XYZ file of C-alpha atoms in Angstrom:
783
model
C 3.130 4.411 32.720
C 5.338 1.677 31.733
C 6.424 0.694 28.047
C 5.311 -2.951 27.104
C 7.765 -5.011 24.839
C 6.926 -8.110 23.280
C 9.315 -11.319 23.856
C 9.034 -12.313 20.557
C 10.476 -8.698 19.454
C 13.008 -9.078 22.376
C 14.586 -11.973 21.012
C 14.251 -11.925 17.727
C 16.325 -8.244 18.271
C 19.060 -9.828 20.356
C 19.736 -12.960 19.026
C 19.055 -12.762 15.430
C 22.494 -13.771 13.318
C 23.734 -14.873 10.546
C 22.446 -15.284 6.912
C 19.238 -12.764 5.495
C 17.330 -15.654 3.797
C 14.473 -14.389 2.577
C 10.965 -16.107 3.737
C 10.217 -19.052 2.062
C 6.571 -18.626 0.191
C 3.929 -20.214 1.940
C 0.387 -20.847 2.405
C 0.863 -20.509 5.790
C -0.887 -17.913 7.394
C -1.412 -16.521 10.253
C -4.914 -17.874 10.348
C -3.961 -21.027 9.586
C -1.075 -21.346 12.372
C -3.943 -20.387 15.089
C -6.176 -22.850 13.975
C -3.485 -25.213 13.891
C -2.230 -23.858 17.320
C -5.994 -24.872 18.437
C -5.962 -27.723 16.960
C -2.860 -29.318 19.044
C -4.147 -27.874 21.851
C -7.326 -29.255 22.431
C -5.658 -33.137 21.777
C -3.146 -32.042 25.556
C -4.432 -33.435 28.897
C -7.079 -31.284 31.478
C -3.983 -30.061 33.709
C -2.988 -28.200 30.728
C -3.813 -24.587 30.350
C -3.221 -22.720 26.923
C -2.374 -19.014 26.026
C -1.053 -18.424 28.996
C 0.016 -14.757 29.540
C 3.476 -14.286 31.189
C 4.854 -10.433 32.425
C 7.796 -9.310 34.287
C 8.628 -5.510 34.875
C 12.610 -4.493 34.330
C 14.156 -1.343 34.718
C 16.454 -0.281 32.001
C 17.592 3.044 31.598
C 16.022 4.189 34.543
C 12.521 3.297 32.530
C 9.889 0.746 33.380
C 9.418 -2.174 30.266
C 6.905 -4.574 31.217
C 8.573 -7.720 29.180
C 4.816 -9.393 28.129
C 4.197 -12.863 25.382
C 1.862 -15.348 25.771
C 2.891 -19.281 25.734
C 0.718 -21.971 23.741
C 0.710 -23.910 26.595
C 1.667 -24.451 30.534
C 1.240 -28.243 31.769
C 1.646 -28.884 35.658
C 2.103 -32.231 37.558
C 3.299 -33.181 40.929
C 6.367 -33.717 38.665
C 7.001 -30.397 38.139
C 6.504 -27.682 34.725
C 6.654 -28.382 31.692
C 5.879 -25.142 29.078
C 5.734 -25.526 25.122
C 6.004 -23.498 22.598
C 4.350 -24.532 19.430
C 5.634 -23.518 15.842
C 4.119 -24.131 12.553
C 6.151 -23.398 8.907
C 6.316 -25.486 5.288
C 10.336 -26.164 6.174
C 10.895 -29.857 7.603
C 12.365 -29.120 10.917
C 15.646 -31.052 9.762
C 15.794 -27.812 6.881
C 15.980 -25.201 9.830
C 18.765 -22.618 10.543
C 20.443 -22.600 13.685
C 19.575 -19.121 14.165
C 15.934 -20.358 13.077
C 16.162 -22.724 16.143
C 18.294 -20.205 18.653
C 14.874 -17.853 18.093
C 12.647 -21.252 19.055
C 14.471 -21.645 22.110
C 15.433 -18.420 22.797
C 11.522 -17.351 22.772
C 10.184 -20.238 24.710
C 13.477 -19.525 27.627
C 11.766 -16.472 28.112
C 8.902 -18.294 29.239
C 10.487 -19.739 31.432
C 12.654 -17.369 33.235
C 9.336 -15.217 33.561
C 7.302 -18.721 35.014
C 9.460 -19.014 37.471
C 9.950 -16.234 38.983
C 6.715 -16.387 40.327
C 6.899 -20.288 41.126
C 8.593 -22.126 43.724
C 10.494 -24.700 41.387
C 13.882 -24.386 40.897
C 13.670 -26.097 37.029
C 11.298 -26.272 33.975
C 10.896 -28.344 31.831
C 10.664 -26.547 27.814
C 9.010 -28.007 25.060
C 9.327 -26.713 21.230
C 6.579 -28.173 19.471
C 6.883 -28.028 15.302
C 3.946 -28.672 13.236
C 5.345 -29.330 9.820
C 1.861 -27.627 7.337
C 2.926 -29.324 3.898
C 2.454 -33.374 5.968
C 1.662 -32.351 9.135
C 4.166 -33.933 10.426
C 4.939 -33.171 14.103
C 8.318 -33.250 16.071
C 8.851 -32.654 19.742
C 11.807 -31.806 21.105
C 12.230 -31.586 25.264
C 14.885 -30.003 27.307
C 15.786 -29.320 31.321
C 16.451 -25.508 32.463
C 17.314 -24.532 35.657
C 16.382 -21.399 37.806
C 19.800 -20.373 37.271
C 20.472 -20.957 33.449
C 17.150 -19.064 32.508
C 18.422 -15.735 34.940
C 21.552 -15.570 33.391
C 20.544 -16.376 30.021
C 17.638 -13.182 30.238
C 19.843 -10.629 32.091
C 21.859 -11.268 29.039
C 19.508 -10.647 26.906
C 17.873 -7.536 28.585
C 21.933 -5.943 28.821
C 22.230 -6.548 25.314
C 18.275 -4.905 24.302
C 19.408 -2.057 27.103
C 21.401 -0.498 24.624
C 18.768 0.074 21.869
C 16.849 0.835 24.667
C 18.959 3.880 25.634
C 19.582 5.181 22.175
C 15.761 4.896 21.227
C 15.196 7.119 24.665
C 18.074 9.091 23.820
C 16.554 9.685 20.077
C 13.049 10.194 21.745
C 14.266 13.370 24.347
C 16.300 15.296 21.296
C 13.179 15.099 19.198
C 10.903 15.935 22.044
C 12.862 19.076 23.088
C 13.642 20.025 19.080
C 9.366 20.035 18.695
C 8.407 21.924 21.749
C 10.510 25.073 19.956
C 8.934 23.810 16.529
C 7.799 27.181 14.715
C 5.119 26.421 11.754
C 7.932 25.921 8.568
C 6.549 29.072 6.654
C 6.164 33.031 7.767
C 2.472 32.641 8.094
C -0.518 30.467 7.071
C -2.179 30.159 3.917
C -6.093 30.338 4.081
C -7.280 27.185 5.554
C -3.841 26.080 6.432
C -4.366 27.197 10.509
C -7.379 25.329 10.526
C -6.485 21.963 8.818
C -3.685 22.067 11.395
C -5.616 22.759 14.074
C -8.146 19.828 12.836
C -5.386 17.408 12.430
C -3.872 18.076 15.697
C -7.364 17.579 17.758
C -7.959 14.142 15.611
C -4.576 12.518 16.952
C -5.484 13.677 20.678
C -9.134 12.281 20.048
C -7.506 9.473 18.730
C -10.418 9.790 15.696
C -10.314 9.372 12.032
C -10.990 12.475 9.690
C -11.764 13.063 6.157
C -9.745 16.504 5.010
C -10.906 17.862 0.852
C -8.021 20.355 0.803
C -7.761 21.824 -2.458
C -4.947 22.529 -4.171
C -2.564 25.086 -3.010
C -3.771 24.714 0.396
C -0.881 22.851 1.240
C -1.746 19.666 2.264
C 1.590 17.985 3.325
C 2.985 20.249 6.040
C -0.483 21.067 6.765
C -0.954 17.653 8.190
C 2.567 16.701 9.280
C 3.254 19.808 11.275
C 0.219 18.794 13.945
C 1.090 15.636 13.591
C 4.855 15.886 15.066
C 3.620 18.484 17.239
C 1.181 15.821 18.931
C 4.279 13.774 19.030
C 6.385 16.206 20.665
C 3.587 16.045 23.132
C 3.939 11.892 23.347
C 0.399 11.440 22.215
C 2.017 8.988 19.548
C 5.089 7.478 18.920
C 5.244 6.706 15.586
C 3.841 8.796 12.129
C 3.074 6.993 8.778
C 2.604 9.044 5.817
C 1.124 6.973 3.276
C 0.927 7.583 -0.760
C -0.097 6.326 -3.647
C 2.700 7.905 -6.190
C 6.767 8.771 -5.945
C 6.008 12.411 -6.103
C 3.388 12.308 -3.541
C 6.221 11.144 -1.241
C 9.199 13.129 -2.373
C 6.686 16.301 -1.489
C 6.761 14.534 2.243
C 10.243 14.275 2.398
C 10.863 17.993 1.641
C 8.052 19.002 4.450
C 10.018 16.915 6.779
C 13.380 18.500 5.087
C 12.109 22.040 5.964
C 11.346 21.258 10.052
C 14.527 19.660 10.102
C 16.179 23.278 9.234
C 13.667 24.765 11.158
C 15.459 22.964 13.984
C 13.250 19.890 14.322
C 15.744 16.519 14.781
C 13.511 13.667 13.798
C 13.725 10.149 12.274
C 12.133 9.826 9.279
C 12.612 7.062 6.755
C 11.275 6.549 3.139
C 10.432 3.308 2.693
C 10.973 2.173 -1.306
C 9.928 -0.751 -3.051
C 12.573 -3.706 -2.780
C 12.510 -3.805 -6.445
C 13.322 -0.763 -7.188
C 15.804 -0.226 -4.416
C 18.073 -3.796 -5.094
C 21.731 -3.115 -5.845
C 21.919 -3.989 -9.756
C 24.767 -6.233 -9.004
C 22.172 -8.559 -6.909
C 19.578 -8.606 -9.110
C 20.129 -12.579 -10.617
C 22.031 -13.426 -7.738
C 20.495 -16.703 -5.534
C 20.489 -15.463 -1.579
C 23.062 -18.027 -0.571
C 24.890 -16.275 -3.309
C 24.443 -13.003 -2.379
C 27.079 -11.149 -0.658
C 24.485 -8.310 0.652
C 22.432 -11.436 2.641
C 25.576 -13.759 3.521
C 26.098 -12.608 7.165
C 23.491 -9.720 7.314
C 22.168 -9.856 10.307
C 26.035 -10.459 12.164
C 26.319 -6.778 10.054
C 23.239 -5.182 10.618
C 23.879 -3.787 14.234
C 26.798 -2.022 13.369
C 25.121 -0.459 10.653
C 22.292 0.720 12.841
C 24.568 2.275 15.169
C 26.407 4.111 12.208
C 23.160 5.205 10.498
C 20.983 6.560 12.968
C 23.967 8.077 14.515
C 24.931 10.354 12.015
C 21.112 10.900 10.049
C 18.594 11.822 10.954
C 16.592 11.804 7.619
C 17.130 8.335 5.390
C 15.835 8.890 1.751
C 16.542 6.276 -0.395
C 20.304 7.644 -1.271
C 20.844 7.733 2.746
C 19.950 4.521 2.913
C 21.697 3.079 -0.085
C 24.697 4.580 0.775
C 25.115 2.927 4.473
C 23.823 -0.167 2.716
C 26.793 -0.281 0.988
C 29.357 0.770 3.663
C 27.875 -2.204 5.173
C 27.797 -4.918 2.721
C 23.595 -5.456 3.561
C 20.715 -5.740 1.250
C 19.127 -2.211 1.037
C 15.349 -2.919 0.919
C 15.635 -5.182 4.211
C 18.402 -3.074 5.832
C 15.745 -0.052 5.275
C 13.153 -2.259 7.039
C 14.973 -2.781 10.264
C 16.049 1.093 10.374
C 12.422 1.589 10.379
C 11.945 -0.091 14.018
C 13.784 3.305 15.195
C 11.875 5.633 13.177
C 9.361 8.617 14.410
C 8.238 9.331 10.514
C 7.774 6.494 8.136
C 7.141 7.497 4.291
C 5.830 4.723 2.096
C 3.339 3.318 -0.469
C 0.030 2.584 0.325
C 0.842 -1.305 0.361
C 2.734 -1.389 3.872
C -0.676 -0.945 5.699
C -3.525 -1.945 3.499
C -2.123 -4.539 0.820
C -2.999 -8.002 2.587
C -0.351 -9.712 0.794
C 2.630 -7.092 1.699
C 1.832 -5.294 4.636
C 4.655 -4.872 7.098
C 4.700 -7.108 9.594
C 6.394 -5.890 12.281
C 4.167 -3.126 12.820
C 0.610 -4.618 11.616
C 0.089 -7.889 13.071
C -1.319 -6.423 16.059
C -3.430 -2.911 16.956
C -0.761 -0.655 18.280
C -2.355 3.245 19.949
C 1.197 4.621 18.954
C 1.019 4.467 15.603
C -0.811 7.430 13.546
C -1.696 7.552 9.240
C -1.344 10.201 7.204
C -3.381 9.271 4.003
C -2.349 11.246 0.945
C -4.054 11.553 -2.121
C -7.135 9.278 -0.649
C -8.778 9.530 -3.168
C -6.602 7.045 -4.957
C -7.367 4.248 -2.649
C -10.827 3.284 -3.695
C -9.248 1.372 -6.972
C -6.388 0.669 -5.158
C -7.807 -1.271 -2.604
C -10.631 -2.822 -4.943
C -7.073 -4.593 -6.899
C -5.178 -5.480 -3.348
C -8.325 -7.601 -2.273
C -8.772 -8.899 -5.934
C -6.900 -12.035 -7.295
C -7.125 -13.388 -10.847
C -5.908 -17.020 -11.890
C -5.954 -18.756 -15.213
C -4.709 -21.513 -17.004
C -2.744 -20.140 -19.631
C 0.499 -20.904 -17.686
C -0.093 -24.582 -17.281
C 0.705 -26.070 -21.399
C 3.795 -24.625 -21.477
C 4.863 -25.474 -17.698
C 3.981 -29.352 -18.730
C 5.849 -29.067 -22.164
C 9.291 -27.316 -19.822
C 8.449 -30.216 -17.666
C 8.327 -33.253 -20.143
C 12.200 -32.277 -21.276
C 13.463 -32.979 -17.990
C 12.981 -37.121 -17.044
C 13.460 -37.196 -13.208
C 10.975 -38.458 -11.006
C 10.519 -34.257 -9.238
C 9.425 -33.486 -12.988
C 7.324 -36.537 -13.296
C 5.111 -35.571 -10.205
C 5.402 -31.687 -11.006
C 3.156 -32.833 -14.075
C 0.632 -34.848 -12.663
C -0.042 -32.042 -10.266
C -0.506 -29.237 -13.254
C -2.854 -32.038 -14.610
C -4.578 -31.882 -11.815
C -5.039 -27.894 -11.588
C -5.485 -28.243 -15.652
C -8.524 -30.634 -14.941
C -9.791 -28.589 -12.309
C -10.019 -25.850 -15.109
C -11.406 -28.230 -17.459
C -14.473 -28.633 -15.936
C -14.865 -25.379 -15.040
C -15.100 -24.737 -18.901
C -17.715 -27.594 -19.293
C -20.107 -26.606 -16.240
C -20.377 -23.074 -18.452
C -20.824 -25.079 -21.499
C -22.001 -22.283 -24.238
C -21.727 -19.391 -21.359
C -18.524 -17.077 -22.559
C -18.897 -15.674 -19.012
C -20.156 -16.534 -15.103
C -20.841 -14.392 -12.527
C -22.054 -16.009 -8.810
C -21.706 -14.640 -5.541
C -19.852 -17.915 -4.607
C -16.594 -18.337 -3.890
C -14.432 -21.192 -6.372
C -14.058 -23.686 -3.847
C -13.368 -26.069 -5.598
C -10.593 -24.619 -7.693
C -9.324 -23.271 -4.142
C -9.311 -26.362 -3.227
C -7.244 -28.050 -5.988
C -4.784 -24.744 -5.514
C -4.245 -25.040 -2.425
C -3.044 -28.686 -2.580
C -1.322 -27.520 -5.582
C 0.935 -25.052 -3.569
C 1.265 -27.763 -0.867
C 2.863 -29.587 -3.366
C 5.300 -26.695 -4.919
C 6.010 -25.459 -1.933
C 8.195 -28.557 -0.900
C 9.076 -28.795 -4.725
C 10.428 -25.901 -5.324
C 13.336 -26.348 -1.509
C 14.603 -29.633 -4.097
C 15.632 -27.971 -7.017
C 17.908 -26.159 -8.456
C 18.086 -23.214 -10.783
C 16.315 -23.220 -13.853
C 13.859 -22.198 -16.737
C 11.700 -24.922 -15.443
C 11.686 -23.586 -11.620
C 11.155 -19.509 -12.713
C 8.472 -20.435 -14.225
C 6.746 -22.807 -11.772
C 7.917 -20.141 -9.328
C 6.177 -17.314 -11.080
C 2.692 -19.588 -11.260
C 3.156 -20.820 -8.047
C 3.284 -16.977 -6.865
C -0.163 -16.138 -8.797
C -1.885 -19.717 -7.245
C -1.144 -18.346 -4.073
C -1.926 -14.837 -4.437
C -5.484 -16.356 -5.113
C -5.942 -18.965 -2.751
C -4.832 -16.014 0.146
C -7.111 -13.558 -0.868
C -9.530 -17.035 -0.827
C -9.525 -16.803 2.655
C -11.014 -12.965 2.486
C -14.121 -13.763 0.360
C -16.725 -12.264 2.217
C -19.904 -10.979 1.014
C -18.591 -8.261 -0.864
C -17.176 -10.486 -3.296
C -18.397 -11.695 -6.375
C -16.345 -14.615 -8.894
C -16.735 -13.785 -12.303
C -15.296 -16.476 -15.156
C -14.296 -15.567 -18.488
C -13.984 -18.305 -21.746
C -11.667 -17.427 -24.408
C -11.318 -20.446 -26.201
C -9.277 -23.013 -24.664
C -8.674 -19.931 -22.326
C -10.254 -19.515 -18.944
C -10.056 -17.149 -16.410
C -11.088 -17.109 -12.931
C -11.617 -13.494 -11.071
C -12.308 -12.712 -7.232
C -13.637 -9.424 -7.232
C -13.418 -7.135 -3.813
C -16.393 -4.875 -4.682
C -16.290 -3.182 -1.960
C -12.819 -3.175 0.803
C -14.371 -0.479 2.796
C -14.338 -3.138 5.923
C -10.364 -4.183 5.507
C -10.115 -0.489 5.202
C -11.371 0.202 8.778
C -9.903 -2.743 10.317
C -6.507 -1.588 8.969
C -7.156 1.728 10.185
C -7.911 0.141 13.304
C -3.995 -0.640 14.029
C -3.287 2.509 14.777
C -5.227 4.916 17.365
C -6.330 6.959 14.617
C -5.860 8.718 10.566
C -6.548 11.371 8.245
C -7.194 10.954 4.913
C -7.303 13.500 2.490
C -7.091 14.896 -1.076
C -8.133 18.207 -3.354
C -11.171 15.672 -4.074
C -13.179 13.999 -1.472
C -16.273 15.113 -3.151
C -18.649 13.797 -2.131
C -17.307 13.517 1.250
C -20.169 10.841 2.499
C -19.011 8.433 -0.821
C -15.329 8.281 -0.069
C -16.732 8.060 3.960
C -18.413 4.908 3.136
C -16.409 3.682 0.589
C -13.154 3.988 2.123
C -14.426 2.337 5.693
C -15.434 5.478 7.635
C -18.978 5.787 7.237
C -19.683 5.278 11.060
C -16.448 6.746 13.066
C -15.140 9.558 10.968
C -14.931 13.157 11.110
C -14.955 15.214 8.079
C -13.578 18.552 7.307
C -13.704 20.659 4.009
C -11.637 23.833 3.332
C -11.898 26.635 1.386
C -9.360 27.391 -2.021
C -6.685 29.968 -0.781
C -6.366 31.294 -4.175
C -9.054 33.812 -5.406
C -11.706 32.984 -7.420
C -11.187 35.355 -10.294
C -7.952 33.858 -11.452
C -9.709 30.746 -13.469
C -12.609 30.961 -15.554
C -14.530 27.738 -15.516
C -16.539 27.687 -18.596
C -19.833 24.241 -19.530
C -20.096 24.110 -23.002
C -24.060 23.066 -23.740
C -23.882 22.890 -27.265
C -21.717 19.846 -27.120
C -22.930 16.219 -26.840
C -20.224 13.002 -25.691
C -21.987 10.405 -25.414
C -21.130 7.610 -27.501
C -23.752 8.056 -30.210
C -23.317 11.580 -30.738
C -19.366 11.686 -31.074
C -19.113 11.587 -34.775
C -22.015 14.290 -34.430
C -19.878 16.640 -31.893
C -16.529 16.461 -33.538
C -16.515 19.630 -35.302
C -17.747 21.445 -32.203
C -15.276 20.043 -30.207
C -12.301 20.944 -32.463
C -14.060 24.261 -33.320
C -13.936 24.958 -29.246
C -10.367 23.840 -28.190
C -9.087 25.951 -31.558
C -11.216 29.342 -30.052
C -9.556 28.573 -26.490
C -5.939 28.685 -27.786
C -6.487 31.442 -30.279
C -7.228 34.132 -27.102
C -3.917 33.477 -26.087
C -0.248 32.477 -26.636
C 0.180 29.043 -24.187
C 0.545 25.654 -22.765
C -2.476 24.023 -22.948
C -3.431 20.633 -21.774
C -6.679 18.504 -23.364
C -8.051 15.322 -21.619
C -10.078 12.755 -22.730
C -11.538 9.700 -21.360
C -9.622 6.890 -23.687
C -6.915 7.023 -26.287
C -9.312 6.148 -29.347
C -11.005 9.027 -28.953
C -7.848 11.230 -27.998
C -6.706 10.151 -31.068
C -10.257 10.722 -33.293
C -10.146 14.491 -32.217
C -6.153 14.721 -32.081
C -6.190 13.522 -35.609
C -9.450 16.234 -36.570
C -7.465 18.793 -34.711
C -4.009 19.160 -36.408
C -5.536 19.266 -39.716
C -7.702 22.186 -37.613
C -4.198 23.992 -36.454
C -1.821 22.880 -38.719
C 1.191 25.603 -37.378
C 0.778 24.733 -33.544
C 2.860 22.025 -32.016
C 0.693 18.717 -30.357
C 1.971 16.281 -27.931
C 0.767 13.118 -27.024
C 1.119 10.931 -24.196
C 1.659 7.333 -24.804
C -0.119 4.193 -23.392
C 3.170 2.683 -21.638
C 5.801 6.453 -20.640
C 8.491 5.131 -18.516
C 9.679 7.968 -15.541
C 12.404 9.310 -18.611
C 9.390 10.086 -21.186
C 7.729 11.492 -18.861
C 9.708 13.744 -17.865
C 10.658 14.884 -21.202
C 6.319 15.581 -22.355
C 6.830 17.634 -18.732
C 9.823 19.636 -19.788
C 8.396 20.876 -23.103
C 6.422 22.837 -20.696
C 8.029 25.933 -20.846
C 7.387 29.472 -19.107
C 6.751 32.491 -20.914
C 6.465 30.350 -24.334
C 6.716 31.972 -27.672
C 4.591 29.519 -29.725
C 1.877 27.659 -27.945
C 2.096 23.976 -26.796
C -0.714 21.623 -27.262
C -0.706 18.255 -24.393
C -3.168 15.365 -25.352
C -3.771 13.420 -22.331
C -5.822 10.761 -20.991
C -8.410 11.320 -18.194
C -7.190 9.283 -14.903
C -3.607 9.159 -16.422
C -0.176 9.931 -15.368
C -0.123 13.209 -16.684
C -3.763 14.085 -15.017
C -3.006 13.988 -11.471
C 0.794 14.351 -9.020
C 2.241 17.063 -11.642
C 2.606 20.734 -11.157
C 2.942 22.567 -14.189
C 2.922 26.323 -11.712
C 2.525 29.965 -13.456
C 2.303 29.959 -17.097
C 3.700 26.546 -18.008
C -0.129 25.805 -18.055
C -2.735 28.236 -18.734
C -5.108 26.067 -19.709
C -7.154 22.654 -19.680
C -9.817 21.172 -21.502
C -11.819 18.096 -20.307
C -13.558 16.020 -23.058
C -16.589 14.361 -21.720
C -17.873 13.658 -17.677
C -14.481 11.221 -17.834
C -16.869 8.193 -16.801
C -15.158 4.459 -17.005
C -16.491 2.366 -19.998
C -18.887 0.098 -19.303
C -18.338 -3.455 -18.160
C -19.128 -6.654 -16.606
C -16.703 -5.727 -13.308
C -18.411 -1.985 -12.883
C -21.230 -2.906 -13.369
C -21.149 -5.671 -10.460
C -19.885 -2.736 -8.749
C -22.996 -0.722 -9.244
C -25.267 -3.924 -8.854
C -23.786 -4.247 -5.143
C -23.686 -0.605 -4.496
C -27.691 -0.418 -5.874
C -28.754 -3.355 -3.433
C -26.091 -1.460 -0.187
C -27.414 2.419 -0.529
C -29.505 2.720 -3.977
C -26.354 4.624 -5.550
C -24.754 2.413 -7.960
C -24.614 4.225 -11.231
C -22.767 7.168 -8.759
C -20.488 4.990 -7.020
C -19.194 2.674 -10.157
C -19.522 5.328 -13.117
C -20.617 8.970 -12.237
C -18.254 9.684 -9.090
C -15.120 7.688 -10.480
C -15.309 9.214 -13.561
C -15.785 13.319 -11.686
C -13.047 12.194 -9.756
C -11.206 12.076 -12.769
C -11.722 15.264 -14.011
C -11.146 16.950 -11.044
C -7.732 15.788 -10.729
C -7.027 16.945 -13.993
C -9.273 20.586 -13.665
C -6.762 20.546 -10.548
C -3.552 20.680 -12.712
C -4.288 24.730 -13.731
C -4.579 26.471 -10.276
C -0.647 25.013 -8.271
C 0.255 28.776 -6.721
C -1.335 32.024 -6.374
C 0.084 33.091 -9.122
C -1.514 30.559 -11.648
C -3.969 32.232 -13.839
C -5.950 29.838 -16.834
C -9.168 28.664 -18.213
C -11.141 25.154 -17.259
C -12.962 24.279 -20.245
C -15.391 21.232 -19.786
C -16.855 20.038 -22.916
C -19.804 18.362 -22.462
C -23.502 19.420 -21.546
C -24.271 17.045 -19.047
C -21.827 19.311 -16.713
C -24.456 21.750 -16.504
C -26.751 19.333 -15.195
C -27.373 19.624 -10.995
C -26.481 15.788 -10.953
C -22.563 16.969 -11.656
C -23.482 20.751 -10.962
C -23.803 19.454 -7.192
C -20.694 17.338 -7.338
C -18.547 20.742 -8.354
C -15.895 21.689 -5.608
C -17.316 25.482 -3.701
C -14.182 27.239 -5.781
C -15.868 26.547 -9.131
C -19.487 28.393 -7.853
C -18.587 31.309 -10.707
C -18.471 28.200 -13.408
C -20.476 29.855 -16.713
C -22.725 27.993 -19.178
C -21.583 28.966 -22.714
C -23.939 27.990 -25.172
C -22.184 28.920 -28.265
C -19.400 29.217 -30.149
C -19.087 32.953 -30.246
C -20.257 33.000 -26.631
C -17.243 31.066 -25.858
C -14.472 33.491 -27.785
C -16.374 36.506 -26.348
C -15.504 34.677 -22.283
C -12.298 33.493 -22.782
C -11.212 37.316 -24.763
C -13.328 38.826 -22.199
C -11.264 37.082 -19.409
C -7.394 37.698 -20.307
C -8.472 41.296 -21.367
C -9.472 42.088 -17.692
C -6.533 40.264 -16.358
C -4.267 42.545 -18.515
C-alpha cells in the first residue's frame, strides 16, 4: 500500500530555511482561513474549479509514495490553465520573509507540476493570492512556468526528501526487527497484566477506544506500552502518543521505554517538555531576532536531526538539550521537529486536546497511523473543562491606559482609543446587570466577543510596529487573554454557559464549558483509537460519558494484584463531617487519628477537603499529641519543597511522622511511598468540592442531561480524590497498612457502591474502642 505525503509537508520540510520566527499571534484560525477561501473562490468565474485534488505516485527508496494535495482553484480557458493558491495571514504581504514566500510558491509549483503531468499544456500560470486579514487587503501575483522548469524543481525536491525517507524507512526496519523478538521485560506477568496487555493489543487491532480501571500495582504503564509497541511491529500503527497529566508519570513512561530498550528494542521515543521549562536560560530575555538559537535555525536543523537520530534512540529532555546546544538550536522547537521522526511521543494532555496549543504538525487532520495511550485519565475531566473555558476582565485596562498616556505618539493615542472601546463594553455589561453581583446565561457574550475581535485585530497590527517596552509587554499579556477568550468563543455551543461577576468596578466574564466530551471525542478521532486508563475510573459509565466515549468505547476492569489482607479499610460511623457538624466532631476525629497512630510507630498521611479544615484539626491534634512530629502541606510548594516534604518519610522510622495534606492536592496522587515509608492513610470527609456557582451549573447541566447532576458535579469528583489519596498506601506487594475513612457517609450505599472491588472487605466501625481493637488486631495478625 502506497504511503501518502502531503504537498505542504513535503515543501515545508525541504525548503524551509533561515531564522526561526515565532508564529505571530493571530486570530486567523483554520476555520476563519477556510471561510475566507470560500469567500474568494465564490467570486471566481464559471470556468474556475475549487479545491481540486491532485496526486502523483513516485518511487523513493524502493517504495511507492503518493504525493497529493488540494489546489485552491484551477481555471481552464482557451488561453491556457491557471492554478491559484490562496494564503491568509495578519501580516502585510510586503512584510513576509523571503523563506515564507519561497514556501508559498513551492507549494503552488508542485501543484503546477502535478497538473502538467496529466495535461498537454507545456506551461502553466501560477497565481498567489494573499489575503491580509487585518484590513482585508488582497495581493495577487502571477508567474508563468514551463513544464521543464517545474519538472526540474519537483525532481530536486524529491531527491532531497528521499534521504529522509530512507532514514525513516531504515529506522522503521530496525524497529520492527527488534520488536519481533521483544519479550515482556519482566520474568512474569503480575495478576491482570497479561489480560490488560491483551485488551490493549486487541483495541489497537480493532481501532477502538478502551477505558481501563487498573488498580495501583497492576503495572499500567508497561502493560499498555508493551502491547502497543508489539502492534507497531505488526504495522497496525506508526506513531504512539503517551499522554499524561503530570511530569512524574512521564518519567514512568520513559523508564518503561528504557527497560524495553535494554531488552533489545530499537525505537525512537521522545519526551516533549513545556516551552518555558526547556528554554535555555540565556534565551529568556532575548527577542527572536537577537536569539542565536533562533537566528539561522533552519539552516542548522537538518544536520542536527541527522546527528541526534543517528546516535540516540531515547530522546529525553537532557538528550534534546545536549544536541540543541551542540547545534545552537532552540531546544523546544528542536524537540518538535525531532518528534516527526519518532515512534513514541510522551507528552502532556494539552498537545492533543487543548484547542489553543495542540500539535498542529500532527493533529490538523485525522491520521489512522496515530494511536493514543492516555494515562491517569481521571485527571482529564477537570483539565479538559479548563482547556475549553476562558475568562476575561476589565482589571488590566486602567493600568494599560496609565502606561499609554506617558507615550505621546500617535500609536499610543490609537491604543488608548481601542482600550476605551473595550472598557465601555465592560461598563455596558455592568450597567445592564444593575444591582446584581452575578449573572448566568446560556447565551454567548456576543457583544463583548465582537469588541474583542476588533481589539485583537488592532493589537496584532499595532504590536508589529512597536519596540519592546513595559507598555508593549503589558499590552501583549492582555492581548493573549483577549485572544484566548475570542478563540474559546468560537467554540461556544450548547455545553457552555456564560457567568458574569461584578465586584465593585471589576467585571469578570467567563465562558464555562460544562461538558467537554464532544471536544475530547473529536480529538481522539484524530487517531485510530485510544486507551484511557487509571487506578480510579469508578463508576465506569461516568468516565465514559464525560470523556467522550459513551457510545463508541469498550470498558475493562482489572483486579488488584495484591492480597486484600494487606490493608484494613475502616469506616467510622460515629463521625459526621458535614459543615454544620464539624465543630462537634473535632474531638472524635482527633481521638480516632490518635488511636490509629498509637497502634504502630510509623509514617502516616491525613487528608482533608480544605486547608481551613486541615488547620482546624491539625491544631487540635497537636494539642492532643504534642510529642508527635507533624508536617503540613503548604498552599504553594515548588518541586524542591515538595521533594523535601516527601524525603522526610523514611523507611523503618524510629518515631511517628504525620503529614497533613489536602485531598486533590500534590500529595494525594502521583507519589510513591512504598514499603514502610507509609503505613496508614486517614481521610476526613467524603471530599465533596466546595459549593460554587460553577459546580452548580455543572450539576444543573447533567440533571437535565441524565438526572445525575449532584453525582457528576460533587459526589464523583470528591470520591475520586478519596480513592486517589487512599491509593498512596499500597504501592507494591510488600506494602501493608490501614485506610481510615472518617465520615459516616462512607458507610451509606451511595458511597459503598463506588468502592473498588479490592475494598469489598471494608469494616464499619461504630465506636472508638472498636476502632482500637480492630487496628491493634490488624497489626498483630501481620506480626
